[in-house]
Short mmCIF file of C-alpha atoms and ligand atoms in Angstrom, two decimals:
data_model
loop_
_atom_site.label_atom_id
_atom_site.label_comp_id
_atom_site.label_asym_id
_atom_site.label_seq_id
_atom_site.Cartn_x
_atom_site.Cartn_y
_atom_site.Cartn_z
CA MET A 1 137.68 60.65 86.56
CA ILE A 2 135.26 63.44 85.72
CA GLY A 3 132.14 61.15 86.36
CA GLN A 4 132.88 61.04 90.13
CA ASP A 5 132.37 64.79 90.37
CA THR A 6 129.02 65.43 92.07
CA ASN A 7 128.29 68.28 89.70
CA ILE A 8 128.17 65.94 86.77
CA TYR A 9 124.72 64.67 85.80
CA LYS A 10 124.44 61.04 84.66
CA ASN A 11 121.22 61.11 82.86
CA VAL A 12 119.25 63.88 80.99
CA LEU A 13 116.23 63.27 83.31
CA GLU A 14 118.26 64.57 86.23
CA LEU A 15 118.29 67.92 84.44
CA ILE A 16 114.61 68.32 84.95
CA GLY A 17 113.48 71.05 87.53
CA ASN A 18 115.67 73.28 89.68
CA THR A 19 115.17 75.98 87.08
CA PRO A 20 116.56 79.51 87.64
CA LEU A 21 114.60 82.53 88.86
CA LEU A 22 115.25 85.71 87.01
CA LEU A 23 114.37 89.15 88.32
CA ALA A 24 112.82 91.31 85.53
CA SER A 25 115.14 94.30 85.57
CA ASN A 26 114.11 96.18 82.44
CA LEU A 27 110.31 95.72 82.25
CA ASP A 28 108.17 98.31 83.96
CA THR A 29 106.87 96.44 86.94
CA GLY A 30 105.54 99.49 88.77
CA PRO A 31 106.30 99.32 92.54
CA CYS A 32 106.75 95.49 92.50
CA ARG A 33 109.52 93.10 91.98
CA LEU A 34 108.69 90.51 89.31
CA TYR A 35 110.63 87.15 89.15
CA LEU A 36 110.33 84.84 86.27
CA LYS A 37 110.94 81.12 86.75
CA ILE A 38 112.74 80.02 83.67
CA GLU A 39 111.04 76.69 82.89
CA SER A 40 112.32 76.83 79.27
CA ALA A 41 115.68 75.81 80.83
CA ASN A 42 114.32 72.24 81.35
CA PRO A 43 115.93 69.78 78.91
CA GLY A 44 112.74 69.40 76.86
CA GLY A 45 112.34 73.17 76.78
CA SER A 46 109.18 73.50 78.93
CA ILE A 47 107.49 73.27 82.32
CA LYS A 48 105.95 69.99 81.17
CA ASP A 49 109.14 67.99 81.58
CA ARG A 50 108.37 67.87 85.29
CA ILE A 51 104.98 66.23 84.86
CA ALA A 52 106.14 63.87 82.11
CA LEU A 53 108.63 62.39 84.50
CA PHE A 54 106.22 62.13 87.48
CA MET A 55 103.34 60.76 85.37
CA ILE A 56 105.51 57.95 83.90
CA GLU A 57 107.21 57.08 87.12
CA GLU A 58 103.95 56.99 89.08
CA ALA A 59 102.40 54.73 86.44
CA GLU A 60 105.52 52.46 86.68
CA LYS A 61 105.14 52.34 90.48
CA LYS A 62 101.52 51.34 90.22
CA GLY A 63 102.46 48.51 87.68
CA GLN A 64 100.33 50.11 85.01
CA ILE A 65 103.18 50.33 82.45
CA ALA A 66 106.62 48.77 81.75
CA PRO A 67 109.31 49.57 79.17
CA GLY A 68 108.31 48.46 75.69
CA ASP A 69 104.66 49.56 76.21
CA THR A 70 102.99 52.26 74.15
CA LEU A 71 101.99 55.52 75.76
CA ILE A 72 99.47 57.88 74.23
CA GLU A 73 98.85 61.50 75.09
CA ALA A 74 96.76 64.42 74.09
CA THR A 75 98.88 67.53 74.15
CA ALA A 76 99.36 71.01 72.83
CA GLY A 77 102.98 69.73 72.27
CA ASN A 78 105.09 70.38 75.30
CA THR A 79 103.89 67.53 77.42
CA GLY A 80 104.48 65.37 74.33
CA VAL A 81 108.13 66.55 74.21
CA GLY A 82 108.59 65.89 77.87
CA LEU A 83 107.09 62.40 77.50
CA ALA A 84 109.21 61.74 74.45
CA LEU A 85 112.34 62.66 76.53
CA VAL A 86 111.37 60.20 79.28
CA ALA A 87 110.20 57.57 76.80
CA LEU A 88 113.54 57.59 74.99
CA GLN A 89 115.45 57.11 78.20
CA LYS A 90 113.16 54.47 79.57
CA GLY A 91 112.30 52.58 76.34
CA TYR A 92 108.61 53.32 75.74
CA ARG A 93 106.83 53.91 72.41
CA LEU A 94 104.88 57.14 72.20
CA GLN A 95 101.85 58.40 70.24
CA ILE A 96 100.93 61.99 70.37
CA ILE A 97 97.46 63.45 69.52
CA MET A 98 97.90 67.13 68.89
CA PRO A 99 95.32 69.79 67.59
CA ASP A 100 96.36 71.10 64.26
CA LYS A 101 96.65 74.74 65.37
CA MET A 102 99.92 74.05 67.25
CA SER A 103 103.18 75.25 65.71
CA ILE A 104 104.79 72.93 63.14
CA GLU A 105 108.14 73.07 65.16
CA LYS A 106 106.42 70.98 67.88
CA LYS A 107 105.48 68.27 65.39
CA TYR A 108 109.03 68.26 63.95
CA CYS A 109 110.54 68.11 67.34
CA LEU A 110 108.27 65.24 68.56
CA GLU A 111 109.02 63.21 65.42
CA ALA A 112 112.78 63.78 65.73
CA MET A 113 112.42 62.41 69.29
CA GLY A 114 110.74 59.27 67.93
CA ALA A 115 107.16 59.98 68.72
CA GLU A 116 104.32 59.21 66.23
CA VAL A 117 102.27 62.41 65.81
CA ILE A 118 98.55 62.40 64.87
CA LEU A 119 97.18 65.84 64.19
CA THR A 120 93.47 66.41 64.70
CA ARG A 121 90.93 69.23 64.46
CA SER A 122 91.43 72.38 66.62
CA ASP A 123 87.90 73.70 65.85
CA VAL A 124 85.89 71.11 67.88
CA GLY A 125 85.23 70.97 71.58
CA LYS A 126 85.13 68.34 74.27
CA GLY A 127 82.82 65.48 73.49
CA HIS A 128 83.49 65.55 69.69
CA PRO A 129 85.16 62.38 68.49
CA GLN A 130 87.93 64.36 66.73
CA TYR A 131 88.63 66.51 69.82
CA TYR A 132 92.28 65.68 70.78
CA GLN A 133 91.50 64.29 74.20
CA ASP A 134 88.54 62.23 73.04
CA LEU A 135 90.49 60.90 70.12
CA ALA A 136 93.43 59.86 72.40
CA GLN A 137 91.06 58.11 74.72
CA THR A 138 89.50 56.24 71.82
CA ILE A 139 92.80 55.21 70.17
CA ALA A 140 94.13 54.11 73.66
CA SER A 141 91.17 51.88 74.30
CA GLU A 142 91.24 50.40 70.76
CA ASN A 143 94.97 49.66 70.92
CA GLY A 144 95.49 48.87 74.54
CA ALA A 145 97.91 51.70 74.99
CA PHE A 146 98.34 53.59 78.20
CA TYR A 147 96.55 56.99 78.03
CA VAL A 148 98.61 59.27 80.19
CA ASN A 149 95.87 61.86 80.43
CA GLN A 150 97.59 64.90 81.95
CA PHE A 151 94.06 66.55 82.36
CA ALA A 152 92.99 63.97 85.10
CA ASN A 153 96.29 62.59 86.25
CA ARG A 154 96.97 63.40 89.89
CA ALA A 155 100.74 62.86 89.26
CA ASN A 156 100.56 66.09 87.24
CA VAL A 157 99.55 68.03 90.31
CA LYS A 158 102.07 66.06 92.55
CA ALA A 159 104.87 67.04 90.33
CA HIS A 160 104.21 70.78 90.91
CA TYR A 161 103.40 70.25 94.49
CA ALA A 162 106.62 68.38 95.10
CA THR A 163 109.04 70.43 92.87
CA THR A 164 107.81 73.73 91.41
CA GLY A 165 106.12 75.06 94.56
CA PRO A 166 108.93 74.19 96.97
CA GLU A 167 111.60 75.56 94.51
CA ILE A 168 109.85 78.93 94.25
CA TRP A 169 109.43 79.09 98.20
CA GLN A 170 113.11 78.31 98.69
CA GLN A 171 114.41 80.59 95.85
CA THR A 172 112.37 83.55 97.20
CA GLY A 173 113.21 82.78 100.85
CA GLY A 174 109.49 82.69 101.42
CA ALA A 175 109.16 86.34 100.39
CA ILE A 176 106.49 85.91 97.81
CA ASP A 177 103.19 87.83 97.77
CA ALA A 178 101.66 86.60 94.47
CA LEU A 179 102.02 83.79 91.83
CA VAL A 180 100.78 84.48 88.30
CA CYS A 181 100.07 81.32 86.26
CA GLY A 182 98.16 80.03 83.32
CA VAL A 183 95.95 76.92 83.12
CA GLY A 184 96.28 74.23 80.47
CA THR A 185 95.54 71.26 82.61
CA GLY A 186 95.58 73.19 85.99
CA GLY A 187 98.56 71.13 87.19
CA THR A 188 100.80 74.12 87.89
CA LEU A 189 97.99 76.04 89.59
CA SER A 190 96.76 73.20 91.74
CA GLY A 191 100.12 71.85 92.62
CA ALA A 192 102.43 74.89 92.98
CA GLY A 193 99.43 77.18 93.94
CA SER A 194 98.29 74.95 96.77
CA TYR A 195 101.83 74.35 98.09
CA LEU A 196 102.53 78.02 98.13
CA LYS A 197 99.18 78.86 99.74
CA GLU A 198 99.75 76.30 102.46
CA CYS A 199 103.22 78.10 103.14
CA ASN A 200 101.60 81.53 103.08
CA PRO A 201 97.72 81.77 103.18
CA GLU A 202 97.91 85.52 102.34
CA LEU A 203 99.55 84.81 99.08
CA GLU A 204 97.48 85.74 96.06
CA ILE A 205 97.12 83.51 92.97
CA ILE A 206 96.50 85.33 89.63
CA LEU A 207 95.17 83.50 86.61
CA ALA A 208 96.45 84.67 83.24
CA ASP A 209 94.04 83.39 80.57
CA PRO A 210 93.77 83.94 76.84
CA GLU A 211 90.74 86.01 75.67
CA GLY A 212 88.07 83.55 74.50
CA SER A 213 88.84 80.96 77.16
CA LEU A 214 86.18 79.94 79.62
CA LEU A 215 88.32 80.12 82.72
CA ALA A 216 88.87 83.86 83.42
CA PRO A 217 85.17 84.75 82.90
CA LEU A 218 84.20 81.78 85.20
CA VAL A 219 86.50 83.02 87.94
CA GLU A 220 85.40 86.59 87.61
CA THR A 221 81.62 86.06 87.33
CA GLY A 222 81.06 82.63 88.78
CA THR A 223 79.29 81.41 85.60
CA PRO A 224 80.73 80.16 82.35
CA PRO A 225 80.42 82.43 79.39
CA GLU A 226 77.79 81.48 76.72
CA VAL A 227 80.37 81.54 73.92
CA ILE A 228 83.80 80.12 73.99
CA GLY A 229 86.20 81.83 71.52
CA SER A 230 89.36 80.78 69.86
CA TRP A 231 92.88 82.00 70.36
CA PHE A 232 96.36 81.61 68.87
CA VAL A 233 98.21 81.18 72.14
CA GLU A 234 99.11 77.63 72.62
CA GLY A 235 99.02 75.47 75.79
CA ILE A 236 96.72 77.59 78.01
CA GLY A 237 93.11 78.49 78.02
CA GLU A 238 90.29 76.04 78.10
CA ASP A 239 86.76 75.25 76.91
CA PHE A 240 86.10 73.19 80.02
CA VAL A 241 87.47 72.99 83.62
CA PRO A 242 89.94 70.03 83.69
CA GLU A 243 89.45 67.50 86.44
CA ILE A 244 92.60 68.37 88.35
CA CYS A 245 92.20 72.17 88.14
CA ASP A 246 91.36 73.77 91.46
CA LEU A 247 89.96 77.15 90.40
CA ARG A 248 89.12 77.92 94.11
CA LEU A 249 92.76 78.82 94.47
CA VAL A 250 92.47 81.73 92.16
CA ASP A 251 92.05 85.27 93.61
CA ARG A 252 91.97 87.25 90.47
CA ALA A 253 91.90 86.59 86.81
CA TYR A 254 93.01 88.61 83.70
CA SER A 255 91.86 87.87 80.09
CA ILE A 256 94.67 88.70 77.68
CA THR A 257 94.20 89.17 73.97
CA ASP A 258 96.50 87.32 71.49
CA ARG A 259 97.88 90.66 70.42
CA GLU A 260 98.94 91.64 73.97
CA SER A 261 100.33 88.14 74.65
CA PHE A 262 102.44 88.12 71.41
CA HIS A 263 103.69 91.68 71.89
CA THR A 264 104.54 91.08 75.53
CA ALA A 265 106.59 88.02 74.58
CA LEU A 266 108.46 90.18 72.09
CA ASP A 267 109.09 92.71 74.79
CA LEU A 268 110.43 89.98 77.06
CA LEU A 269 112.99 89.13 74.39
CA ARG A 270 113.86 92.75 73.62
CA LEU A 271 114.16 93.89 77.27
CA GLU A 272 115.19 90.88 79.25
CA GLY A 273 116.82 88.68 76.56
CA ILE A 274 114.53 85.69 77.15
CA MET A 275 112.97 84.08 74.04
CA ALA A 276 109.78 82.48 75.21
CA GLY A 277 106.54 81.15 73.76
CA PRO A 278 103.37 83.15 73.35
CA SER A 279 101.78 81.71 76.58
CA SER A 280 104.58 83.26 78.56
CA GLY A 281 103.58 86.51 77.05
CA THR A 282 100.03 85.97 78.37
CA LEU A 283 101.50 85.28 81.90
CA LEU A 284 103.80 88.25 81.74
CA ALA A 285 101.10 90.59 80.47
CA ALA A 286 98.83 89.61 83.42
CA ALA A 287 101.76 89.84 85.79
CA LEU A 288 102.62 93.29 84.60
CA ARG A 289 98.97 94.54 84.97
CA TYR A 290 98.92 93.11 88.52
CA CYS A 291 102.30 94.74 89.47
CA ARG A 292 101.50 98.10 87.88
CA SER A 293 98.12 98.38 89.61
CA SER A 294 99.68 97.49 93.02
CA LYS A 295 99.90 100.35 95.69
CA SER A 296 102.82 98.75 97.48
CA CYS A 297 105.99 96.84 96.70
CA LYS A 298 105.10 93.12 96.24
CA ASN A 299 107.23 90.19 95.25
CA VAL A 300 105.52 88.47 92.35
CA VAL A 301 106.58 85.24 90.60
CA SER A 302 105.52 84.01 87.22
CA PHE A 303 106.78 81.57 84.61
CA VAL A 304 108.60 81.51 81.34
CA CYS A 305 106.76 78.27 80.41
CA ASP A 306 108.48 77.24 77.23
CA THR A 307 111.13 78.15 74.76
CA GLY A 308 110.50 80.53 71.82
CA ASN A 309 112.51 78.36 69.50
CA ARG A 310 109.25 76.28 69.19
CA TYR A 311 107.53 79.32 67.60
CA LEU A 312 109.93 80.67 65.00
CA SER A 313 107.30 80.19 62.31
CA LYS A 314 104.68 82.16 64.24
CA LEU A 315 105.43 84.52 67.07
CA TYR A 316 108.89 85.30 65.76
CA ASN A 317 107.90 85.52 62.10
CA ARG A 318 106.83 89.08 61.11
CA GLN A 319 104.82 87.83 58.09
CA TRP A 320 102.89 85.47 60.35
CA ARG A 321 102.10 88.27 62.69
CA GLN A 322 101.01 90.48 59.87
CA ASN A 323 98.64 87.81 58.54
CA HIS A 324 97.22 86.79 61.90
CA LEU A 325 97.44 89.69 64.22
CA GLY A 326 96.76 92.38 61.65
CA GLU A 327 100.00 94.28 62.22
C1 PLP B 401 102.87 76.42 76.99
C2 PLP B 401 102.17 76.08 78.32
N1 PLP B 401 101.64 74.94 78.61
C3 PLP B 401 100.96 74.78 79.80
C4 PLP B 401 100.91 75.71 80.74
C5 PLP B 401 100.14 75.46 81.96
O1 PLP B 401 100.29 74.22 82.42
P1 PLP B 401 99.32 73.42 83.24
O2 PLP B 401 98.99 72.22 82.30
O3 PLP B 401 100.04 73.06 84.43
O4 PLP B 401 98.04 74.17 83.61
C6 PLP B 401 101.52 76.82 80.54
C7 PLP B 401 101.58 77.80 81.54
O5 PLP B 401 101.29 78.72 81.97
C8 PLP B 401 102.17 77.06 79.33
O6 PLP B 401 102.60 78.22 79.03
#
């Protein structure tokens, strides 16, 4: 019987994590070797599957939720898809609060997976009642739903400390000099970053941040910028420092324009055959700057955070690029 084969997975959730590491062979990485951890290979198509599973199982262990309950989350979309995947398998209802700048594919995907999607304003900041995180909190307390809250949930960090970090260390045989990551919640940075720095205190952590976000200027100057901008890249960049985000881990930060992010993502597809989302373009652009400015050969790891299939109407649509990036 096929099912007795140990290579056969018995549940889609077992497919989360253990993603491949790809050496970038055709991009110009200067004297360095750049490896990309292909998080788009997770079953929900993004790095966020890892935290969705951890956050739900942690809440179950604490007795905060049980199948049949309603979960609510504020998300740029990918955490929602990860939660929908877990919710379907475990029998939870799911409400998603998503800013309206996010690609329509994410809404379709979430609805196809049984989630209820509430779109809210993208042009308001933390503290405004229509801001997606404030709105999620309000709806959760009014309806008695469980607010997963990836921005303050320690299980988010734990997921990356327990899985992403150790996988990278093992896959590189410990030969890693730098990690390049973005910050949405800071879970990847705080979890994988702290694990890898504990393994090798010399390891450098490089923040890739969209231009307009508060984070890179804060790291570089020690003070938040007076004006927070807006950006098209989805899932990374912030107008505040999330509770779980440990920026002290960051050694250097790069601000990357939308234009550079989008074009670098297109290069990634053309040269390496990986169709990723725009945030992966931001990470890759920062990684390439770091690699090309290096005087010696370093092993650098970054992420392909989500699948490009979720951005066919934007990044991979010439008309959209013409209208929004002025091409
Ligand atoms: C689409 C997307 N979401 C989120 C993140 C960052 O995740 P975190 O919430 O762990 O900071 C990334 C990564 O760089 C990303 O590309």
